[in-house]
GROMACS .gro file of C-alpha atoms in nm:
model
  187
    1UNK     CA    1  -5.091   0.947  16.018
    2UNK     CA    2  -5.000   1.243  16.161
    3UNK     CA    3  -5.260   1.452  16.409
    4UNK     CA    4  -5.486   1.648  16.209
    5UNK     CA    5  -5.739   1.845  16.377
    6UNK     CA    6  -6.064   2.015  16.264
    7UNK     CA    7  -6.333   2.274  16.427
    8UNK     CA    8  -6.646   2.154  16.393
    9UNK     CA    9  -6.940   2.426  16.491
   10UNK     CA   10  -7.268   2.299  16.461
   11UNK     CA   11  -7.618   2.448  16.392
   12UNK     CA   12  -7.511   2.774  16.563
   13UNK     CA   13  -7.794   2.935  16.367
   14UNK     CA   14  -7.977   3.258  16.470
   15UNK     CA   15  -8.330   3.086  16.518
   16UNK     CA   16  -8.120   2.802  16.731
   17UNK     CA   17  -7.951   3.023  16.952
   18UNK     CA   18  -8.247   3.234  17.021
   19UNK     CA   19  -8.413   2.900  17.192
   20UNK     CA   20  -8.123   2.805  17.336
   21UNK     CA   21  -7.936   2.749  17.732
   22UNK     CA   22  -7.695   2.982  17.793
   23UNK     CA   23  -7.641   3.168  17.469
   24UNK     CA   24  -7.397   3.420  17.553
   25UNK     CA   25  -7.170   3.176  17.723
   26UNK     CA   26  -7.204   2.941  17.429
   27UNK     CA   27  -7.145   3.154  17.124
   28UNK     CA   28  -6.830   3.319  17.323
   29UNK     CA   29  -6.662   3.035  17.431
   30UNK     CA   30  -6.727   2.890  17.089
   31UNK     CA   31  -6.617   3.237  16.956
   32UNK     CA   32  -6.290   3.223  17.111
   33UNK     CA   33  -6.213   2.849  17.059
   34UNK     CA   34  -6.270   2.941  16.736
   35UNK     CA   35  -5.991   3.233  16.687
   36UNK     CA   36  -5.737   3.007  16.888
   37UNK     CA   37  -5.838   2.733  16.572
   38UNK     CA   38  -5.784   3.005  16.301
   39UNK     CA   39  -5.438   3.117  16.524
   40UNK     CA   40  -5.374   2.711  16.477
   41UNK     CA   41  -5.403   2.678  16.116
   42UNK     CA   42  -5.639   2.440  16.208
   43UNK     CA   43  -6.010   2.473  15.954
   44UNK     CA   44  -6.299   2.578  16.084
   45UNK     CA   45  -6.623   2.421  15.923
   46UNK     CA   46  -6.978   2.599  15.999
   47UNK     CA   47  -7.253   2.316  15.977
   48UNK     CA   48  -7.548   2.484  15.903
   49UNK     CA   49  -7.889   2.311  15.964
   50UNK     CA   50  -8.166   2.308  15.616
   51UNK     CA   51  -8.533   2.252  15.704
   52UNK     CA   52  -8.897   2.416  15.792
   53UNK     CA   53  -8.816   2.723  15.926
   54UNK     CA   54  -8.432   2.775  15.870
   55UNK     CA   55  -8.461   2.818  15.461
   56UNK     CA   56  -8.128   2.932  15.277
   57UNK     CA   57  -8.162   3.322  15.257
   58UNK     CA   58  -8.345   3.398  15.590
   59UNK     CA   59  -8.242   3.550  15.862
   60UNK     CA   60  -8.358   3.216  16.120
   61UNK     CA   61  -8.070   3.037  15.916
   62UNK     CA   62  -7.764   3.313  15.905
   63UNK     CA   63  -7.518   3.156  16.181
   64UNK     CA   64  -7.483   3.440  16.454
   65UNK     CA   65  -7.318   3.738  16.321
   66UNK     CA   66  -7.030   3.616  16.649
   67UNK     CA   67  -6.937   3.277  16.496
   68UNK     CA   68  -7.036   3.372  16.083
   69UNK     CA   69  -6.754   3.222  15.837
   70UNK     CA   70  -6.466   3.394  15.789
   71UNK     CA   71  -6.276   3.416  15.439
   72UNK     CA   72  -6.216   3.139  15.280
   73UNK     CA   73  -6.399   2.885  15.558
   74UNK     CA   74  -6.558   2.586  15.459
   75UNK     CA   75  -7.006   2.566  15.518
   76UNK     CA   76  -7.157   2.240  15.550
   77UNK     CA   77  -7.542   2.227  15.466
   78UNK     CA   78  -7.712   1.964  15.634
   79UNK     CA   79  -8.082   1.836  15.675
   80UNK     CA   80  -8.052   1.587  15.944
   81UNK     CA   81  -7.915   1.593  16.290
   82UNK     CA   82  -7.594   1.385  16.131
   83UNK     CA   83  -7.365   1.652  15.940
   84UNK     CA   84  -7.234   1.343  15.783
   85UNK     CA   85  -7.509   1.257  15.622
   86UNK     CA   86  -7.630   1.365  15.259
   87UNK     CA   87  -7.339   1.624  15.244
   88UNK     CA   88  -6.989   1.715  15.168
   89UNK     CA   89  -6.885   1.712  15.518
   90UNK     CA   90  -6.690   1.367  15.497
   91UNK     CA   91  -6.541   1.413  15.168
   92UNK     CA   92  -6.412   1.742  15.288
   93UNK     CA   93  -6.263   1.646  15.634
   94UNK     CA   94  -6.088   1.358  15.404
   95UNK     CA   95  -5.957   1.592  15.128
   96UNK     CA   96  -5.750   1.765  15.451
   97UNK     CA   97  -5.634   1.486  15.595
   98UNK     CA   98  -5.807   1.531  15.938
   99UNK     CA   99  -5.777   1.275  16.187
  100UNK     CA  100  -5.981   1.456  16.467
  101UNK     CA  101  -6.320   1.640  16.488
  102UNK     CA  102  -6.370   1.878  16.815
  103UNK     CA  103  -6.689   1.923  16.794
  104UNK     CA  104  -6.887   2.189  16.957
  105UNK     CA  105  -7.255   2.386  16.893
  106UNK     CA  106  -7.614   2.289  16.924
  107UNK     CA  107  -7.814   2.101  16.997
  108UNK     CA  108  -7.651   1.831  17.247
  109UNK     CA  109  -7.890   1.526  17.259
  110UNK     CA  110  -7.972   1.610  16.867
  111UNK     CA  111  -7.695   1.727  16.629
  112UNK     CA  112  -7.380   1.720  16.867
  113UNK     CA  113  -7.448   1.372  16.949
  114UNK     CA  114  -7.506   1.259  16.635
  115UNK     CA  115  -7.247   1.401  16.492
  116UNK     CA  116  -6.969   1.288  16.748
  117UNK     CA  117  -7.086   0.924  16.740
  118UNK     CA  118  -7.079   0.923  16.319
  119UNK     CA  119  -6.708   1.088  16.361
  120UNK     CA  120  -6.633   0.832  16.621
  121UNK     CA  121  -6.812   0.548  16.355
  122UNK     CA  122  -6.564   0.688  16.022
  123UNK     CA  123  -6.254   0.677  16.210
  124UNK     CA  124  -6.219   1.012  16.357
  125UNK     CA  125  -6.048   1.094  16.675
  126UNK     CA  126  -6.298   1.332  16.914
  127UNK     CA  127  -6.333   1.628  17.103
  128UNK     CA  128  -6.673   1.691  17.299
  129UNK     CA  129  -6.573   2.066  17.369
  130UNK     CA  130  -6.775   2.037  17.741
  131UNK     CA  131  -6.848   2.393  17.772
  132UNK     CA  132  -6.915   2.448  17.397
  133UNK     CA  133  -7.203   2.268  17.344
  134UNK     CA  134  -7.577   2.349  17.461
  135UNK     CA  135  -7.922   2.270  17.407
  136UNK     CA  136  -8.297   2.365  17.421
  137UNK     CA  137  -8.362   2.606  17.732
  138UNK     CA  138  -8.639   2.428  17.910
  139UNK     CA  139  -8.736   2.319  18.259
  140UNK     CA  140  -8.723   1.937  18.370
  141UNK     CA  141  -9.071   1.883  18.271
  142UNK     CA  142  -9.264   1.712  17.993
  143UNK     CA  143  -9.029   1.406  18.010
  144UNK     CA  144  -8.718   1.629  17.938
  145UNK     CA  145  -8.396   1.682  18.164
  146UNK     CA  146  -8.313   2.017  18.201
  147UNK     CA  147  -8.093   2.165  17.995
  148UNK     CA  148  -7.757   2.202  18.255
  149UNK     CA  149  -7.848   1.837  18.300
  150UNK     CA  150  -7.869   1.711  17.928
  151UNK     CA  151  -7.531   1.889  17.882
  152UNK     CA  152  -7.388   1.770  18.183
  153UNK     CA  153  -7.559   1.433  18.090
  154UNK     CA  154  -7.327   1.455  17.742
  155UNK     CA  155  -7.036   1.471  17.904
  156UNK     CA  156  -7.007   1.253  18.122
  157UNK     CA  157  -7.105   0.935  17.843
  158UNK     CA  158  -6.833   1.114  17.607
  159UNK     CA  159  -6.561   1.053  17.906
  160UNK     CA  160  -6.681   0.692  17.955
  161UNK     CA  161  -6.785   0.580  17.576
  162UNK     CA  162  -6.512   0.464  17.387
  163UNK     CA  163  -6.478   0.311  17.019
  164UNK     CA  164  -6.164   0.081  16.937
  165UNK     CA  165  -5.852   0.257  16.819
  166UNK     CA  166  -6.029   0.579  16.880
  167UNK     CA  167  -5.971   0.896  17.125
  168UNK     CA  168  -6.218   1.065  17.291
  169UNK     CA  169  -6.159   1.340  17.487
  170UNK     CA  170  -6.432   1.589  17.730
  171UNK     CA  171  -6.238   1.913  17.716
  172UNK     CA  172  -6.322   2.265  17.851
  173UNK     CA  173  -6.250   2.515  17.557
  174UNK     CA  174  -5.962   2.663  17.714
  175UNK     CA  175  -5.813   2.274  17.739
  176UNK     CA  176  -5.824   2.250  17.368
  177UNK     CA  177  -5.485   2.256  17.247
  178UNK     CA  178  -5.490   2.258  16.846
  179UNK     CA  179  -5.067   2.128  16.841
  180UNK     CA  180  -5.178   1.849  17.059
  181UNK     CA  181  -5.203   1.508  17.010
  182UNK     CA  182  -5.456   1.300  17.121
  183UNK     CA  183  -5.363   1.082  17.412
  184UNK     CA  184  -5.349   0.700  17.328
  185UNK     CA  185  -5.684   0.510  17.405
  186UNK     CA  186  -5.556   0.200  17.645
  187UNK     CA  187  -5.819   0.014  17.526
   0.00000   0.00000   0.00000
């Protein structure tokens, strides 16, 4: 099967971005991964998170006005940390014919993970985009690893994890190339 990529930007909400580490950095270098996807032909999908708080119609649950849909671009509604689950997500990727998810957005430890690993678990090739993911800001207190950690954290399992017949690649957004494809797992 030829290489088949997809964007996959998660839960990049207004009310999730205002909590978040290093919004700025996050939403731009998701922003521009994004246009270099869209230059690609490869689809963007916005995964948008359902629940207390982010309700369909407010403003908590717009995706930032930087990284909203364009024309034509697929939404995912989800109301679990798994995009996969309960929604169209799957069904979609398969009606294109992708064979890899990069995956990038919040929140690491939650949605990100989750996501990658069910990707990983249907028999899609991944991309942890390493500087396009983030989490909750928060100090290492309270039983939690500080954000720079968590993320940090994320990457490095993603570069040692592997799943049979699968690639997994830790990529800086700028070391995403869309025509690319994946290199063989030895494993």
């Amino acid at each position: 099967m030829p290489h088949a990529p997809a964007l996959l930007v998660l839960d990049m909400q207004n009310a999730a971005v205002a909590i978040s580490h290093r919004p700025e950095e996050t939403v731009t270098t998701i922003a521009l991964l994004r246009e270099r996807a869209r230059a690609a032909g490869v689809p963007v999908i916005t995964v948008q998170h359902d629940g207390p708080g982010l309700e369909p119609g407010t403003e908590a649950w717009r995706t930032v006005p930087e990284l909203a849909p364009g024309e034509g671009e697929k939404t995912v509604r989800k109301g679990t940390a798994d995009a996969f689950l309960d929604s169209d997500l799957g069904p979609f990727l398969t009606a294109l014919g992708v064979t890899e998810v990069v995956v990038a957005g919040f929140a690491t430890e939650f949605c990100v993970d989750t996501t990658a690993r069910q990707a990983l678990s249907r028999g899609y090739d991944l991309v942890l985009v390493a500087d396009g993911h983030t989490t909750s800001a928060r100090p290492d207190v309270d039983g939690f690893v500080a954000s720079d950690r968590a993320v940090a954290h994320h990457n490095a399992i993603y570069r040692h994890i592997s799943f049979p017949g699968r690639s997994i690649r830790v990529l800086p957004a700028a070391g995403v190339d869309f025509s690319a494809p994946p290199v063989p797992d030895p494993a």
